Short mmCIF file of C-alpha atoms in Angstrom, two decimals:
data_model
loop_
_atom_site.label_atom_id
_atom_site.label_comp_id
_atom_site.label_asym_id
_atom_site.label_seq_id
_atom_site.Cartn_x
_atom_site.Cartn_y
_atom_site.Cartn_z
CA MET A 1 -0.09 0.00 -0.07
CA ALA A 2 2.75 2.29 0.90
CA SER A 3 4.56 1.42 -2.34
CA PHE A 4 1.40 2.18 -4.30
CA LEU A 5 1.08 5.59 -2.73
CA ARG A 6 4.54 6.49 -3.53
CA GLN A 7 4.02 5.57 -7.07
CA PHE A 8 0.91 7.58 -7.44
CA THR A 9 2.27 10.73 -5.96
CA SER A 10 5.19 10.57 -8.21
CA SER A 11 3.16 10.30 -11.27
CA VAL A 12 0.74 13.20 -10.59
CA ALA A 13 1.81 16.64 -11.35
CA PRO A 14 2.41 18.84 -8.04
CA ILE A 15 -0.43 21.02 -7.08
CA PRO A 16 0.97 24.60 -6.98
CA SER A 17 0.97 26.43 -3.57
CA SER A 18 -0.98 29.60 -2.96
CA THR A 19 2.21 31.70 -2.79
CA SER A 20 3.92 30.40 -5.79
CA ILE A 21 2.46 33.24 -7.84
CA PRO A 22 3.03 36.74 -6.42
CA LEU A 23 -0.14 38.97 -5.96
CA VAL A 24 1.51 41.86 -7.71
CA ASP A 25 1.52 39.62 -10.81
CA ILE A 26 -2.35 39.82 -10.97
CA ARG A 27 -3.41 42.66 -13.00
CA ILE A 28 -6.13 44.93 -11.40
CA PRO A 29 -7.70 47.66 -13.48
CA SER A 30 -5.89 50.94 -12.55
CA PHE A 31 -9.20 52.97 -12.32
CA ILE A 32 -10.22 50.87 -9.52
CA THR A 33 -7.25 51.57 -7.39
CA SER A 34 -7.03 55.33 -8.36
CA SER A 35 -10.70 55.82 -7.40
CA SER A 36 -10.28 54.10 -4.20
CA ASN A 37 -7.19 56.16 -3.13
CA SER A 38 -8.88 59.41 -4.24
CA ALA A 39 -11.96 58.63 -2.29
CA THR A 40 -9.96 57.61 0.81
CA TRP A 41 -7.99 61.00 0.70
CA PHE A 42 -11.17 63.04 -0.09
CA TYR A 43 -13.07 61.70 2.95
CA THR A 44 -10.01 61.80 5.26
CA THR A 45 -9.50 65.43 4.18
CA ALA A 46 -13.26 66.29 4.53
CA ALA A 47 -13.35 64.71 7.90
CA ILE A 48 -10.37 66.80 9.17
CA VAL A 49 -11.56 70.09 7.75
CA GLY A 50 -15.05 69.41 8.91
CA GLY A 51 -13.65 68.61 12.37
CA LEU A 52 -11.44 71.79 12.52
CA LEU A 53 -14.63 73.84 11.39
CA VAL A 54 -16.63 72.31 14.14
CA LEU A 55 -13.88 72.88 16.70
CA GLU A 56 -13.52 76.59 15.46
CA GLN A 57 -17.35 77.15 15.89
CA SER A 58 -17.35 75.47 19.21
CA VAL A 59 -14.29 77.56 20.65
CA TYR A 60 -16.01 80.74 19.45
CA ARG A 61 -19.31 79.75 21.15
CA TYR A 62 -17.56 78.75 24.28
CA LYS A 63 -15.66 82.02 24.48
CA LYS A 64 -18.67 84.06 23.39
CA LYS A 65 -20.99 82.55 25.86
CA GLN A 66 -24.10 84.81 26.45
CA LEU A 67 -22.67 87.92 24.72
CA PRO A 68 -24.46 89.46 21.64
CA GLY A 69 -22.84 88.82 18.42
CA ASP A 70 -23.25 86.32 15.55
CA ARG A 71 -24.30 82.86 16.64
CA TRP A 72 -21.56 81.41 14.49
CA THR A 73 -18.44 83.05 12.77
CA ILE A 74 -17.65 82.83 9.15
CA PRO A 75 -15.21 79.87 8.71
CA VAL A 76 -11.53 80.96 9.12
CA ILE A 77 -11.87 84.65 8.17
CA GLY A 78 -14.68 85.63 10.56
CA LYS A 79 -15.50 89.40 10.12
CA PHE A 80 -12.42 90.06 8.11
CA ALA A 81 -14.34 91.51 5.09
CA ASP A 82 -16.13 94.12 7.28
CA SER A 83 -12.88 94.99 9.02
CA MET A 84 -11.25 95.73 5.65
CA LYS A 85 -13.65 98.56 4.99
CA PRO A 86 -14.99 99.55 8.39
CA THR A 87 -17.89 102.04 8.50
CA MET A 88 -19.33 104.07 11.43
CA GLU A 89 -22.58 102.43 10.70
CA GLY A 90 -21.11 98.98 11.12
CA TYR A 91 -19.51 99.98 14.24
CA MET A 92 -22.68 101.58 15.58
CA LYS A 93 -24.62 98.42 14.88
CA GLN A 94 -22.10 96.41 16.88
CA TRP A 95 -21.87 98.85 19.79
CA ASN A 96 -25.73 99.08 19.84
CA SER A 97 -25.95 95.29 20.11
CA GLY A 98 -24.84 95.46 23.78
CA ALA A 99 -22.46 96.94 26.45
CA LEU A 100 -20.22 94.04 25.57
CA SER A 101 -20.34 92.11 22.20
CA ALA A 102 -18.32 89.53 20.54
CA ILE A 103 -16.84 89.05 17.06
CA SER A 104 -14.05 87.00 15.57
CA VAL A 105 -11.57 87.89 12.85
CA PHE A 106 -9.02 85.23 11.58
CA ASN A 107 -9.75 83.26 14.76
CA ILE A 108 -8.82 86.35 16.91
CA PHE A 109 -11.53 86.60 19.56
CA ILE A 110 -12.67 90.11 20.06
CA VAL A 111 -14.76 91.61 22.82
CA MET A 112 -16.28 95.18 21.97
CA ALA A 113 -16.94 97.46 24.91
CA SER A 114 -19.51 100.11 24.17
CA SER A 115 -20.51 101.44 27.68
CA ASN A 116 -18.57 104.11 29.53
CA GLU A 117 -18.38 101.63 32.52
CA PHE A 118 -16.69 98.76 30.59
CA SER A 119 -14.55 100.99 28.38
CA ARG A 120 -13.12 102.75 31.36
CA LYS A 121 -12.58 99.37 33.07
CA ILE A 122 -10.49 98.10 30.19
CA LEU A 123 -8.44 101.48 30.15
CA ASN A 124 -7.89 101.33 33.79
CA SER A 125 -6.89 97.57 34.23
CA PRO A 126 -3.33 97.28 33.38
CA GLY A 127 -2.95 94.07 35.39
CA TYR A 128 -5.43 92.36 32.83
CA ALA A 129 -5.01 94.15 29.47
CA GLU A 130 -2.27 96.06 27.60
CA PRO A 131 -2.44 98.20 24.54
CA CYS A 132 -1.93 96.38 21.34
CA LEU A 133 -3.17 98.93 18.81
CA VAL A 134 -3.51 96.75 15.69
CA HIS A 135 -1.70 93.52 14.82
CA SER A 136 1.10 95.07 12.92
CA ALA A 137 1.77 97.84 15.34
CA LYS A 138 4.60 96.33 17.18
CA GLN A 139 6.31 95.57 13.91
CA ILE A 140 6.17 99.26 12.85
CA LEU A 141 6.48 101.25 16.02
CA MET A 142 8.91 98.51 17.46
CA PRO A 143 8.05 96.22 20.51
CA ASP A 144 10.04 98.16 22.99
CA ASN A 145 8.38 101.47 22.16
CA TRP A 146 7.14 103.12 25.39
CA VAL A 147 3.48 102.92 24.15
CA PHE A 148 3.53 99.08 24.74
CA LEU A 149 5.39 99.25 28.07
CA THR A 150 3.62 98.47 31.29
CA GLY A 151 4.46 98.61 34.98
CA LYS A 152 7.42 100.51 36.53
CA THR A 153 9.15 101.05 33.24
CA HIS A 154 6.05 102.70 31.71
CA VAL A 155 5.62 104.91 34.90
CA GLU A 156 9.19 106.15 34.65
CA TYR A 157 8.70 107.09 31.06
CA ARG A 158 5.50 109.03 31.94
CA ARG A 159 7.09 110.80 34.79
CA VAL A 160 9.66 112.41 32.37
CA LEU A 161 7.28 112.96 29.39
CA ASN A 162 4.76 114.83 31.63
CA THR A 163 7.47 117.40 32.27
CA LEU A 164 7.54 118.04 28.38
CA PHE A 165 3.90 119.50 28.50
CA THR A 166 4.18 121.82 31.57
CA ARG A 167 3.13 125.48 31.25
CA LYS A 168 6.92 126.37 30.80
CA ALA A 169 7.46 123.93 28.04
CA LEU A 170 4.25 124.75 26.26
CA SER A 171 5.20 128.49 26.33
CA ILE A 172 8.24 127.57 24.29
CA TYR A 173 6.23 125.63 21.74
CA VAL A 174 3.47 128.06 21.12
CA GLY A 175 5.83 130.53 19.34
CA ILE A 176 7.03 127.77 16.90
CA MET A 177 3.45 126.70 16.34
CA ASP A 178 2.20 130.30 15.55
CA SER A 179 5.01 131.04 12.97
CA ILE A 180 4.42 127.70 11.20
CA ALA A 181 0.67 127.95 11.06
CA ARG A 182 0.92 131.48 9.57
CA LYS A 183 3.31 130.22 6.90
CA HIS A 184 1.01 127.50 5.85
CA LEU A 185 -2.06 129.48 5.92
CA ASN A 186 -0.45 132.00 3.64
CA GLU A 187 0.55 129.28 1.25
CA TRP A 188 -3.10 128.07 1.28
CA LEU A 189 -4.23 131.50 0.42
CA ALA A 190 -1.58 131.85 -2.36
CA ALA A 191 -2.77 128.55 -3.87
CA ALA A 192 -6.35 129.64 -3.71
CA GLN A 193 -5.46 132.91 -5.52
CA LYS A 194 -4.06 130.88 -8.53
CA ASP A 195 -6.95 128.33 -8.33
CA PRO A 196 -10.02 129.46 -6.53
CA SER A 197 -11.86 126.17 -6.88
CA PRO A 198 -12.54 124.13 -3.59
CA ARG A 199 -9.73 121.79 -2.59
CA ALA A 200 -9.66 118.88 -0.17
CA ILE A 201 -7.50 119.95 2.84
CA MET A 202 -6.83 116.43 4.29
CA MET A 203 -3.29 116.24 3.12
CA THR A 204 -2.45 120.03 3.30
CA ALA A 205 -3.61 119.90 7.00
CA ARG A 206 -1.49 116.90 7.57
CA ASP A 207 1.55 118.69 6.08
CA LEU A 208 0.99 121.62 8.33
CA ASN A 209 0.97 119.27 11.41
CA MET A 210 3.87 117.48 10.35
CA HIS A 211 5.86 120.54 9.93
CA THR A 212 4.67 122.01 13.20
CA SER A 213 5.41 118.71 15.20
CA LEU A 214 8.87 118.14 13.85
CA ARG A 215 9.95 121.77 14.65
CA VAL A 216 8.26 121.53 18.08
CA PHE A 217 9.70 118.25 18.91
CA CYS A 218 13.17 118.49 17.30
CA GLY A 219 13.74 122.17 16.55
CA ASN A 220 16.53 122.76 14.08
CA HIS A 221 18.14 119.47 15.14
CA ILE A 222 16.60 117.98 12.00
CA PRO A 223 17.74 119.45 8.69
CA GLU A 224 15.18 120.45 6.09
CA GLN A 225 16.16 117.36 3.96
CA GLY A 226 15.14 115.13 6.92
CA ALA A 227 11.97 116.92 7.64
CA VAL A 228 10.88 116.61 4.09
CA GLU A 229 11.82 112.98 3.93
CA ILE A 230 9.96 112.10 7.08
CA ASN A 231 6.88 113.93 5.98
CA GLU A 232 6.87 112.20 2.54
CA LYS A 233 7.22 108.81 4.05
CA TYR A 234 5.07 108.96 7.10
CA TRP A 235 1.89 108.38 5.18
CA TYR A 236 3.03 104.75 4.77
CA ILE A 237 3.04 104.36 8.43
CA THR A 238 -0.56 105.76 8.75
CA ARG A 239 -1.93 103.46 6.13
CA ALA A 240 -0.20 100.32 7.76
CA LEU A 241 -1.79 101.18 11.15
CA GLU A 242 -5.28 100.75 9.76
CA LEU A 243 -7.26 98.39 12.01
CA VAL A 244 -6.93 95.56 9.62
CA ASN A 245 -4.00 94.92 7.36
CA PHE A 246 -2.05 92.02 5.70
CA PRO A 247 0.02 91.15 8.80
CA PHE A 248 3.28 90.18 7.07
CA ALA A 249 5.93 92.50 6.06
CA PHE A 250 6.47 91.19 2.51
CA PRO A 251 7.80 93.64 -0.16
CA GLY A 252 4.86 95.39 -1.63
CA THR A 253 2.78 95.28 1.45
CA LYS A 254 1.65 98.25 3.58
CA VAL A 255 3.38 97.00 6.54
CA TYR A 256 6.83 96.62 4.63
CA GLY A 257 6.47 100.09 3.35
CA ALA A 258 5.84 101.31 6.88
CA ILE A 259 8.89 99.65 8.33
CA GLN A 260 11.04 101.17 5.71
CA ALA A 261 9.55 104.59 6.37
CA ARG A 262 10.22 104.01 10.18
CA LYS A 263 13.76 103.25 9.58
CA VAL A 264 14.24 106.65 7.76
CA ALA A 265 12.47 108.52 10.35
CA ILE A 266 14.23 106.96 13.25
CA LYS A 267 17.68 107.65 11.65
CA TRP A 268 16.79 111.45 11.60
CA LEU A 269 15.25 111.46 15.09
CA GLU A 270 18.19 109.77 16.74
CA LEU A 271 20.50 112.35 15.18
CA ALA A 272 18.18 115.11 16.60
CA ALA A 273 18.31 113.50 20.03
CA SER A 274 22.21 113.49 19.85
CA LYS A 275 22.39 116.99 18.72
CA ALA A 276 19.93 118.29 21.57
CA LYS A 277 22.23 116.54 24.12
CA THR A 278 25.22 118.32 22.57
CA ALA A 279 23.37 121.69 22.56
CA ILE A 280 22.15 121.52 26.12
CA ALA A 281 25.75 120.31 27.15
CA ASN A 282 27.12 123.45 25.51
CA GLY A 283 24.84 125.72 27.54
CA CYS A 284 22.08 126.42 25.14
CA GLU A 285 18.65 127.19 26.48
CA PRO A 286 15.84 124.69 25.44
CA GLU A 287 14.21 125.60 22.01
CA CYS A 288 12.27 122.48 21.50
CA MET A 289 10.92 119.41 23.14
CA LEU A 290 14.20 117.27 22.95
CA ASP A 291 16.00 120.10 24.27
CA GLN A 292 13.52 120.40 27.27
CA TRP A 293 13.93 116.56 27.68
CA VAL A 294 17.67 116.81 27.85
CA LYS A 295 17.39 119.71 30.23
CA GLU A 296 15.24 117.82 32.58
CA MET A 297 17.62 114.93 32.72
CA GLU A 298 20.49 117.29 33.62
CA ALA A 299 18.52 118.76 36.45
CA PRO A 300 19.92 118.11 40.05
CA GLY A 301 16.69 116.38 41.18
CA TYR A 302 16.84 113.95 38.33
CA LYS A 303 19.83 112.03 39.66
CA GLY A 304 19.29 108.19 40.04
CA ARG A 305 16.55 108.14 37.52
CA LYS A 306 16.50 106.62 34.04
CA ASP A 307 18.91 108.13 31.55
CA PHE A 308 17.34 107.87 28.06
CA SER A 309 19.40 106.88 25.01
CA ASP A 310 19.20 108.48 21.54
CA ARG A 311 17.20 105.53 20.31
CA GLU A 312 14.60 105.67 23.22
CA MET A 313 14.15 109.37 22.75
CA ALA A 314 13.67 108.88 18.93
CA MET A 315 11.05 106.14 19.48
CA VAL A 316 9.08 108.49 21.76
CA VAL A 317 9.27 111.25 19.23
CA PHE A 318 8.30 108.77 16.50
CA SER A 319 5.05 107.87 18.45
CA PHE A 320 4.27 111.45 19.04
CA LEU A 321 4.46 112.06 15.35
CA PHE A 322 1.80 109.33 14.78
CA ALA A 323 -0.49 111.15 17.26
CA SER A 324 0.05 114.60 15.70
CA GLN A 325 -0.23 113.30 12.15
CA ASP A 326 -3.48 111.52 12.55
CA ALA A 327 -5.47 112.37 15.64
CA MET A 328 -4.42 116.07 15.51
CA SER A 329 -5.01 116.22 11.83
CA SER A 330 -8.40 114.69 12.13
CA GLY A 331 -9.35 117.25 14.88
CA LEU A 332 -8.17 120.12 12.72
CA ILE A 333 -9.85 119.08 9.56
CA TYR A 334 -13.21 118.60 11.36
CA GLY A 335 -12.59 121.81 13.11
CA PHE A 336 -12.47 123.56 9.71
CA GLN A 337 -15.48 121.80 8.50
CA HIS A 338 -17.66 122.40 11.60
CA LEU A 339 -16.89 126.17 11.64
CA ALA A 340 -17.65 126.42 8.01
CA ASP A 341 -21.07 124.68 8.53
CA HIS A 342 -21.84 126.79 11.67
CA PRO A 343 -21.05 130.37 10.76
CA ASP A 344 -22.64 131.62 14.02
CA ILE A 345 -19.97 129.76 15.97
CA LEU A 346 -17.28 131.04 13.68
CA ALA A 347 -18.60 134.56 14.28
CA LYS A 348 -18.25 134.25 18.07
CA ILE A 349 -14.67 132.86 17.61
CA ARG A 350 -13.69 135.84 15.56
CA GLU A 351 -15.22 138.36 18.05
CA GLU A 352 -13.13 136.64 20.69
CA GLN A 353 -9.97 136.85 18.60
CA TYR A 354 -10.31 140.50 17.74
CA ARG A 355 -10.95 141.27 21.39
CA VAL A 356 -7.90 139.37 22.68
CA ARG A 357 -5.67 140.46 19.87
CA ALA A 358 -6.82 144.15 20.16
CA GLY A 359 -7.53 144.20 16.48
CA ASP A 360 -3.97 143.17 15.57
CA VAL A 361 -4.13 140.14 13.55
CA ASP A 362 -0.42 139.91 13.09
CA LYS A 363 0.33 139.86 16.60
CA PRO A 364 1.96 136.56 17.44
CA MET A 365 0.09 134.17 19.75
CA THR A 366 1.26 133.47 23.18
CA LEU A 367 0.19 130.99 25.93
CA GLU A 368 -1.37 133.90 27.82
CA MET A 369 -3.47 134.88 24.93
CA LEU A 370 -4.70 131.48 24.31
CA GLU A 371 -5.86 131.37 28.12
CA GLU A 372 -8.02 134.48 27.41
CA MET A 373 -9.94 132.48 24.71
CA PRO A 374 -12.32 130.26 26.47
CA TYR A 375 -14.78 130.14 23.70
CA LEU A 376 -12.11 128.78 21.34
CA LYS A 377 -11.21 125.97 23.77
CA ALA A 378 -14.82 125.11 24.26
CA PHE A 379 -15.21 124.84 20.55
CA VAL A 380 -12.25 122.67 20.05
CA LYS A 381 -13.49 120.41 22.83
CA GLU A 382 -16.93 120.23 21.53
CA SER A 383 -15.72 119.55 17.96
CA MET A 384 -13.61 116.63 19.14
CA ARG A 385 -16.56 115.25 21.02
CA ILE A 386 -18.81 115.33 17.98
CA LYS A 387 -16.05 113.64 15.92
CA PRO A 388 -13.54 111.92 18.13
CA PRO A 389 -10.42 111.41 16.06
CA VAL A 390 -9.97 107.99 17.64
CA THR A 391 -13.14 105.97 18.27
CA MET A 392 -11.49 103.03 19.93
CA VAL A 393 -8.20 101.61 21.01
CA PRO A 394 -7.53 97.90 20.95
CA TYR A 395 -6.05 96.01 23.89
CA ARG A 396 -5.01 92.52 24.48
CA THR A 397 -5.81 90.53 27.53
CA THR A 398 -2.68 89.22 29.34
CA LYS A 399 -4.85 86.73 31.42
CA ALA A 400 -8.43 85.95 31.96
CA PHE A 401 -10.22 89.24 32.57
CA PRO A 402 -13.45 89.28 34.86
CA ILE A 403 -14.78 92.23 33.24
CA SER A 404 -18.37 91.87 34.69
CA ASP A 405 -20.11 89.78 37.21
CA ASP A 406 -21.17 87.22 34.61
CA TYR A 407 -18.59 87.37 31.95
CA THR A 408 -14.75 86.84 31.73
CA VAL A 409 -12.81 87.76 28.67
CA PRO A 410 -10.50 84.76 27.85
CA ALA A 411 -6.76 85.43 27.93
CA ASN A 412 -4.99 86.45 24.74
CA SER A 413 -8.20 87.87 23.29
CA MET A 414 -8.47 91.34 22.03
CA VAL A 415 -10.68 93.59 23.91
CA ILE A 416 -11.59 97.03 22.48
CA PRO A 417 -13.07 100.00 24.67
CA SER A 418 -14.96 102.47 22.34
CA PHE A 419 -15.19 106.11 23.02
CA TYR A 420 -18.05 107.22 20.70
CA ASN A 421 -20.94 106.12 22.88
CA SER A 422 -19.54 107.88 25.83
CA LEU A 423 -19.10 111.12 24.02
CA HIS A 424 -22.63 110.91 22.65
CA ASP A 425 -24.44 109.71 25.74
CA PRO A 426 -27.73 111.82 25.72
CA SER A 427 -27.94 111.80 29.64
CA VAL A 428 -24.68 113.61 29.84
CA PHE A 429 -24.66 115.55 26.47
CA PRO A 430 -28.25 116.85 25.72
CA GLU A 431 -28.66 117.11 21.94
CA HIS A 432 -25.76 114.87 21.64
CA ASP A 433 -25.48 115.18 17.89
CA GLU A 434 -25.57 119.00 18.02
CA LEU A 435 -22.36 121.04 18.10
CA VAL A 436 -22.85 123.17 21.35
CA PRO A 437 -19.56 124.85 22.61
CA GLU A 438 -21.64 126.64 25.16
CA ARG A 439 -22.08 123.40 27.23
CA TRP A 440 -18.32 123.47 28.34
CA LEU A 441 -18.68 127.15 29.44
CA ASP A 442 -21.32 126.38 32.08
CA PRO A 443 -19.57 124.88 35.15
CA ASP A 444 -22.78 123.20 36.27
CA SER A 445 -23.48 121.56 32.94
CA SER A 446 -23.99 117.78 32.81
CA ALA A 447 -20.93 117.85 30.44
CA ASN A 448 -18.64 119.35 33.02
CA ALA A 449 -20.24 117.25 35.95
CA ASN A 450 -19.31 114.02 34.04
CA PRO A 451 -15.71 114.26 33.01
CA ARG A 452 -15.62 110.37 33.08
CA ASN A 453 -17.49 110.53 29.73
CA TYR A 454 -14.98 112.77 27.85
CA LEU A 455 -12.73 109.87 26.50
CA VAL A 456 -11.42 111.71 23.53
CA PHE A 457 -7.78 111.24 24.88
CA GLY A 458 -8.49 107.91 26.61
CA SER A 459 -8.10 107.13 30.43
CA GLY A 460 -5.92 105.46 32.75
CA PRO A 461 -2.10 104.73 32.77
CA HIS A 462 -2.00 105.03 28.96
CA LYS A 463 -3.98 108.17 28.67
CA CYS A 464 -2.57 110.67 26.14
CA VAL A 465 0.27 112.86 27.68
CA GLY A 466 0.04 115.56 25.05
CA ILE A 467 -3.67 116.69 25.58
CA GLU A 468 -2.80 120.37 26.08
CA TYR A 469 -0.43 120.43 23.20
CA ALA A 470 -3.02 118.83 20.88
CA MET A 471 -5.81 121.13 21.89
CA MET A 472 -3.59 124.18 21.89
CA ASN A 473 -2.26 123.49 18.40
CA ILE A 474 -5.80 122.87 16.85
CA GLY A 475 -7.27 125.99 18.56
CA LEU A 476 -4.20 128.12 17.51
CA VAL A 477 -4.46 127.19 13.82
CA LEU A 478 -8.23 127.69 13.73
CA ALA A 479 -7.93 130.96 15.56
CA THR A 480 -5.39 132.39 13.30
CA ALA A 481 -7.17 131.15 10.22
CA SER A 482 -10.39 132.75 11.38
CA VAL A 483 -8.71 136.28 11.19
CA LEU A 484 -6.57 135.82 8.10
CA MET A 485 -9.19 134.15 5.87
CA ASP A 486 -12.70 133.29 4.92
CA TRP A 487 -13.57 129.81 3.86
CA GLU A 488 -16.56 128.06 2.24
CA HIS A 489 -17.31 124.39 2.65
CA GLN A 490 -18.42 122.63 -0.66
CA VAL A 491 -20.71 120.06 0.69
CA THR A 492 -20.94 116.80 -1.11
CA PRO A 493 -22.86 113.42 -0.44
CA GLU A 494 -19.76 112.17 1.41
CA SER A 495 -19.21 115.22 3.62
CA ASP A 496 -20.91 113.78 6.46
CA LYS A 497 -19.60 110.17 5.80
CA VAL A 498 -16.56 109.03 7.73
CA GLN A 499 -13.38 107.56 6.25
CA ILE A 500 -11.72 105.42 8.81
CA ILE A 501 -7.92 105.02 8.47
CA ALA A 502 -6.07 105.06 11.70
CA THR A 503 -8.39 107.93 12.70
CA LEU A 504 -11.56 109.58 11.38
CA PHE A 505 -11.56 111.94 8.31
CA PRO A 506 -14.38 113.20 6.09
CA LYS A 507 -14.86 110.83 3.29
CA ASP A 508 -14.44 113.73 0.65
CA GLY A 509 -11.27 115.07 2.29
CA CYS A 510 -13.18 118.26 3.33
CA LEU A 511 -13.42 120.52 0.18
CA LEU A 512 -12.75 124.21 1.21
CA LYS A 513 -12.49 127.34 -0.74
CA PHE A 514 -10.25 129.97 0.75
CA SER A 515 -10.04 133.72 0.29
CA PRO A 516 -8.21 136.49 2.28
CA ARG A 517 -10.12 138.29 4.86
CA PRO A 518 -10.31 142.05 5.22
CA ARG A 519 -8.26 143.28 8.28
CA PRO A 520 -10.42 144.97 10.90
#
């Protein structure tokens, strides 16, 4: 039997094993594998993207909690489209939705505060929030600029900077401001004589303010070439400090152009700081802000305090230029527009000017003369209340911020106090949309009884240090213009609409027609 089996198996062909032919040798149609792989990748990618979108919405809803705002955010970009072209109508809609409300832009969670209570709480809570201005601000102004500092270092800066705006210091600046204002106003009249048609004053007002600020801050320590170069390039900085911009400094972007402009400006400003130190060391008396700063550092009572380098002084002046170029220009332009649209108020300002100047319109302005012009000061204050140059200042929370009893702003969120509602509160400012300078002349008025509502210059540790300088310069230019020229406002459909750059401007640039005014 065993013999038979051996003979049988030897005569039968061997049965092939299942592994004798490799699977790769079996041809499978390519469209089947391709379709299978594509489907796998598609569903996997869709699942990941869907999961991320669900996570994005969940995080937004979790942070938002009960705050007013969109129930869900547009995937990835959020309110980016609205932020690219902001409008006062859009902001008003957001502010009116609640004292606190939420939005998201590129997954940056933002809490908007519209009430005076919450806006002031943000401005006065340095332990929870710090100024961040806009996303690109630190790239442009530099991270160690004093405007971003907090705590003891920031306090030391302010202690010194406050001395640059004392009555003694302002009395030095007012003569510079007066001579430059007259120079530019005469140039405006000369241009109007050649072409009497109305012209937008937005850029010419900026030129006036830049010329004034550079000479007030730096005196003659900056040569004319440097002053021209800074003036020409500073517009790049303004455009890059809009609320929303492409955040990376690639060549051709606004942020890149602003950084290059900043490098040019800082070079000249460092030179000015160095020359101011040399001038004061050689016994010269202060003739500008940098001189006053150096003089303060050399005072006997200053010993043991911080010595400021040329670069640190240059960065401070650089930040002052931004304020004077934008906030002060906005205030000045709206001042011209408001006076043109309210001839009764302009007549009162002129009457005050002729009285204080004793009919001599060529008499240089002094600090003492400005102090005898309460109606002028009331007008400037009221004009800036109606159209505040800055409507909000973005802050960033450094840790969870319990802003109210039932809501805590998450850490690393943006929290934005708005000023507009405080300045237009009808319970504090009756007829809040009307230009009424007289409300500031009555010591018992609700406006004077509620100084907490006047947030034109902010509040708290980062409140503007140059309040007196800004209001004095705007008032001085308008006062001198009122006695040297007449002007007419060409009203357009966009005159009352607002263009929001870093600050507010009339959308049509404020079209004015100037002509010489007869002397009294």
